[in-house]
mmCIF file of C-alpha atoms in Angstrom:
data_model
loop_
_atom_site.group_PDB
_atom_site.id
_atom_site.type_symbol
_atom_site.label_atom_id
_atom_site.label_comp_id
_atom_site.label_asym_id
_atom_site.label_seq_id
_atom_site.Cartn_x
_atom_site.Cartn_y
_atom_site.Cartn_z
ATOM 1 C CA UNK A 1 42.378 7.577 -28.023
ATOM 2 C CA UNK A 2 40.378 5.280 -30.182
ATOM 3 C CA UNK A 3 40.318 2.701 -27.159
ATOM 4 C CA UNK A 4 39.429 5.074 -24.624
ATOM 5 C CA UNK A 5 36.358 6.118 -26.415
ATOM 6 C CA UNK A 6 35.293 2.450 -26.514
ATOM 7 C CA UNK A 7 35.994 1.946 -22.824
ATOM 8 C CA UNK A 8 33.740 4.890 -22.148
ATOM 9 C CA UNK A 9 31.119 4.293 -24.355
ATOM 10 C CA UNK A 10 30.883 1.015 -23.446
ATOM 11 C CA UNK A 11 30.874 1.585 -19.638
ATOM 12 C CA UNK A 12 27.950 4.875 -20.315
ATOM 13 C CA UNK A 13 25.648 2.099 -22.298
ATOM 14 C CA UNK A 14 26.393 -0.569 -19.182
ATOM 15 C CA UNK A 15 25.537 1.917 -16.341
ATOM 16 C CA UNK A 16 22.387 2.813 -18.384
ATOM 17 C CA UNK A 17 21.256 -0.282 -19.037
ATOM 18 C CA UNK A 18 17.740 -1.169 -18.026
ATOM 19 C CA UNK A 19 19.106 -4.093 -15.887
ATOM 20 C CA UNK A 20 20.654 -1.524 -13.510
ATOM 21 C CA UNK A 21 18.082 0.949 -13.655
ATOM 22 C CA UNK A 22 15.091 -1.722 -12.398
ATOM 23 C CA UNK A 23 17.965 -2.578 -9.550
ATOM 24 C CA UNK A 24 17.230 0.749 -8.447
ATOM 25 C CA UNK A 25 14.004 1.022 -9.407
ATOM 26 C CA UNK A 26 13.547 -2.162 -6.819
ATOM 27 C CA UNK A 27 15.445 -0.504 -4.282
ATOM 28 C CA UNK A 28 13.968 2.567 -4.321
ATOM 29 C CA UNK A 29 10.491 0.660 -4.259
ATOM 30 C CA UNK A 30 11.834 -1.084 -0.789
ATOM 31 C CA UNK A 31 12.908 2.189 0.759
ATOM 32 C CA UNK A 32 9.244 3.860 -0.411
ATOM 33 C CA UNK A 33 7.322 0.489 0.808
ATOM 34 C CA UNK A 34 9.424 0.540 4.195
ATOM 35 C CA UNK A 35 9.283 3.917 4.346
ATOM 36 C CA UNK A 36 5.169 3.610 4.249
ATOM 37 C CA UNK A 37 5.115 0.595 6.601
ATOM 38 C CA UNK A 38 6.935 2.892 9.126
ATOM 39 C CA UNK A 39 4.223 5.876 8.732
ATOM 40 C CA UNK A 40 1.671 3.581 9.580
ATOM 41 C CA UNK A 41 3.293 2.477 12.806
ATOM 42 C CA UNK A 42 4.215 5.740 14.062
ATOM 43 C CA UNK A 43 0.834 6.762 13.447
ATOM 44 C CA UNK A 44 -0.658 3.555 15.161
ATOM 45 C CA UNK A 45 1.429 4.252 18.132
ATOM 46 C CA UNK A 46 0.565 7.855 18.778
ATOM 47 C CA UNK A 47 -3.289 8.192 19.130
ATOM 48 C CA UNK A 48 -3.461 12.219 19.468
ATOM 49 C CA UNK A 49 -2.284 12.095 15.687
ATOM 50 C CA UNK A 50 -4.753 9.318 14.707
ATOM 51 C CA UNK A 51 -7.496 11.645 15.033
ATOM 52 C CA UNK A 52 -6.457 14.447 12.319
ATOM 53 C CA UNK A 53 -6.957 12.913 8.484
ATOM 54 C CA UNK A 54 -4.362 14.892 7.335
ATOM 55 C CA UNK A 55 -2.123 12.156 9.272
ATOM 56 C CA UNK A 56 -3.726 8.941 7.961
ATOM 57 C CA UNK A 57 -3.252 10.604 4.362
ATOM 58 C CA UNK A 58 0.237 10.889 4.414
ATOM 59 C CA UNK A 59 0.603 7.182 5.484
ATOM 60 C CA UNK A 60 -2.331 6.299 2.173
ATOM 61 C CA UNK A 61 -0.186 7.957 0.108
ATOM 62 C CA UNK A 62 3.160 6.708 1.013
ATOM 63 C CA UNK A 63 1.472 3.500 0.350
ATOM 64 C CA UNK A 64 -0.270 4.604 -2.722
ATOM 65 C CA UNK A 65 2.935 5.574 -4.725
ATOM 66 C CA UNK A 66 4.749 2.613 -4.317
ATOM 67 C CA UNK A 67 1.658 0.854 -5.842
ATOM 68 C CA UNK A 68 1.242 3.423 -8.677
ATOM 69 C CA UNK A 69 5.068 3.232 -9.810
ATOM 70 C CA UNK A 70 4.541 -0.440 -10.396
ATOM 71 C CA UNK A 71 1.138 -1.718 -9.804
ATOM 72 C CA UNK A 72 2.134 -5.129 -10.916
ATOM 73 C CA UNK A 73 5.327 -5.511 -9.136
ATOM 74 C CA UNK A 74 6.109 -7.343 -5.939
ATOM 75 C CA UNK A 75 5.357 -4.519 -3.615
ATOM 76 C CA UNK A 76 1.985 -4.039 -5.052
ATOM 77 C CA UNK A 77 -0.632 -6.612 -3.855
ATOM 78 C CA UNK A 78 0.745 -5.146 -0.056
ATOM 79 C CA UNK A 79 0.525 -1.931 -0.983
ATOM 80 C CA UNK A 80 -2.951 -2.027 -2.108
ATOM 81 C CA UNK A 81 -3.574 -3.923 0.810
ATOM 82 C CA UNK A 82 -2.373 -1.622 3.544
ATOM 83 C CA UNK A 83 -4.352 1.805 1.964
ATOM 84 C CA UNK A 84 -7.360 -0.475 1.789
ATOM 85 C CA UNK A 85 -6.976 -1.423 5.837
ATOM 86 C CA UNK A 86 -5.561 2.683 6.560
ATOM 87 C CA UNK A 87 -8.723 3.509 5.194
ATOM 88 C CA UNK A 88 -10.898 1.447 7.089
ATOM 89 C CA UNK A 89 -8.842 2.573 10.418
ATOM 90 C CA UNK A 90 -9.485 6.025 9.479
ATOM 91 C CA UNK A 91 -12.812 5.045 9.229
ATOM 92 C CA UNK A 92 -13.214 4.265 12.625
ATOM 93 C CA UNK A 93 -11.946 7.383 13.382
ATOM 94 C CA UNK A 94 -13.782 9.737 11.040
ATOM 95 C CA UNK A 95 -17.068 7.627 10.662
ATOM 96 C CA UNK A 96 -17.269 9.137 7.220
ATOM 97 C CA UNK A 97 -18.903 5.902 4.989
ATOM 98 C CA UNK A 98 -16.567 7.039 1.999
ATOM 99 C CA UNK A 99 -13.173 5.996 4.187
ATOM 100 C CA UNK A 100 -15.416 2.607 4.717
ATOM 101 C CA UNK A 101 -16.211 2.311 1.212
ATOM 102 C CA UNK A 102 -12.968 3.155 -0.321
ATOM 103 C CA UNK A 103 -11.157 0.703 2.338
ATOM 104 C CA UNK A 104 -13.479 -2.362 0.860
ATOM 105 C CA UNK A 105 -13.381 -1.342 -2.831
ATOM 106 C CA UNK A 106 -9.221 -1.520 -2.242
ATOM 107 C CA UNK A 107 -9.379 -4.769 -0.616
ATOM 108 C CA UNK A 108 -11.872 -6.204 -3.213
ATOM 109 C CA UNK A 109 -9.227 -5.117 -6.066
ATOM 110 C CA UNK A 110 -6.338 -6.906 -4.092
ATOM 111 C CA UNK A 111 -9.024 -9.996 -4.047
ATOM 112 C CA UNK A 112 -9.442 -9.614 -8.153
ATOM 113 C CA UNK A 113 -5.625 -8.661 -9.122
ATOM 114 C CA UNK A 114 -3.933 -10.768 -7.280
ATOM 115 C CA UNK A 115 -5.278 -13.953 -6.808
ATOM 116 C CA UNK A 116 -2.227 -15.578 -5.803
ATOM 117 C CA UNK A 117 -1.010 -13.451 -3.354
ATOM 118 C CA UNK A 118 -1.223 -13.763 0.530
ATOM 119 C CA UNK A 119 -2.589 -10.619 0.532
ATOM 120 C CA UNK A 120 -5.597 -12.181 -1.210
ATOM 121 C CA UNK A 121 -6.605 -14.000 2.165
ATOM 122 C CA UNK A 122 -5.809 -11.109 4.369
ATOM 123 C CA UNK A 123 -8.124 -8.914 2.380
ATOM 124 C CA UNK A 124 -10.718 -11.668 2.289
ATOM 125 C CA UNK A 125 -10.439 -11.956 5.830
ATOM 126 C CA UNK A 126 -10.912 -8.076 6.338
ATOM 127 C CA UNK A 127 -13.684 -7.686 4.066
ATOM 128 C CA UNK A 128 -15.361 -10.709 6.710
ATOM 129 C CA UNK A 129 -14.777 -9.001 9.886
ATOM 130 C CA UNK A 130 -17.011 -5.812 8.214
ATOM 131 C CA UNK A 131 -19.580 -7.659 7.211
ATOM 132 C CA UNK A 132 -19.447 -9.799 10.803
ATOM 133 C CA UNK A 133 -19.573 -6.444 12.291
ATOM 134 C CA UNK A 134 -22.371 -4.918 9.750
ATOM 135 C CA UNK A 135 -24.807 -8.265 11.124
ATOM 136 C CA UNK A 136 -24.611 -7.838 14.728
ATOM 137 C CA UNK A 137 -26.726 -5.202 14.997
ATOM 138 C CA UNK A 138 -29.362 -6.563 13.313
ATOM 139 C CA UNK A 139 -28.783 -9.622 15.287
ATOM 140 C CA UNK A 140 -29.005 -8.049 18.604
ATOM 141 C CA UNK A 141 -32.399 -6.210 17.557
ATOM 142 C CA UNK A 142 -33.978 -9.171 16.878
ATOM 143 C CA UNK A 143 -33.420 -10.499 19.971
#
């Protein structure tokens, strides 16, 4: 009896153990991030829905809770990434400045969190094409 209590005990601590639970936790992560990146491409795919907000929003978030459950984990620098370019998509769709704004604010903070990442570059690279694009204008007035 005295044994069997052990072997339970000891198995209840083992399956608790934070080791298995940040398995999970990483798995589940995956799934969410996956689950986000394949928002974003059904969206990109069906241009009726890329007109209504409401559909961009649910892609941001998807996004957006995979960074807030561990916004220093793996998944994060992308994450961060991909609601900073949704929102400047939506942008061109809703020509609200905010959805501009908030798209290059995101980017920015994947520039100043993650240095390291590859997602640095992209976002660099992103925040360069706007401000490309923000010049030509003026450029072909003066001309």
């Amino acid at each position: 009896m005295h044994k069997n209590f052990l072997v339970l005990l000891f198995l209840l601590i083992t399956l608790n153990s934070p080791v298995n639970s940040r398995a999970d936790s990483a798995s589940e992560l995956n799934r969410r991030f996956f689950e986000a990146e394949k928002c974003a491409a059904a969206l990109r795919q069906k241009s009726h829905a890329m007109k209504y907000r409401d559909q961009w929003l649910q892609c941001i978030e998807k996004y957006q809770d995979v960074y807030r459950k561990n916004p220093e984990g793996a998944w994060a620098p992308a994450s961060l990434y991909h609601v900073g370019r949704l929102y400047l998509e939506l942008f061109r769709y809703s020509r609200n400045p905010s959805d501009q704004k908030k798209g290059m604010e995101l980017l920015s903070q994947v520039q100043e969190k993650f240095p390291e990442s590859k997602y640095r570059e992209h976002s660099s690279e992103e925040l360069q094409k706007i401000q490309t694009a923000a010049r030509l204008p003026e450029d072909t007035a003066k001309n």
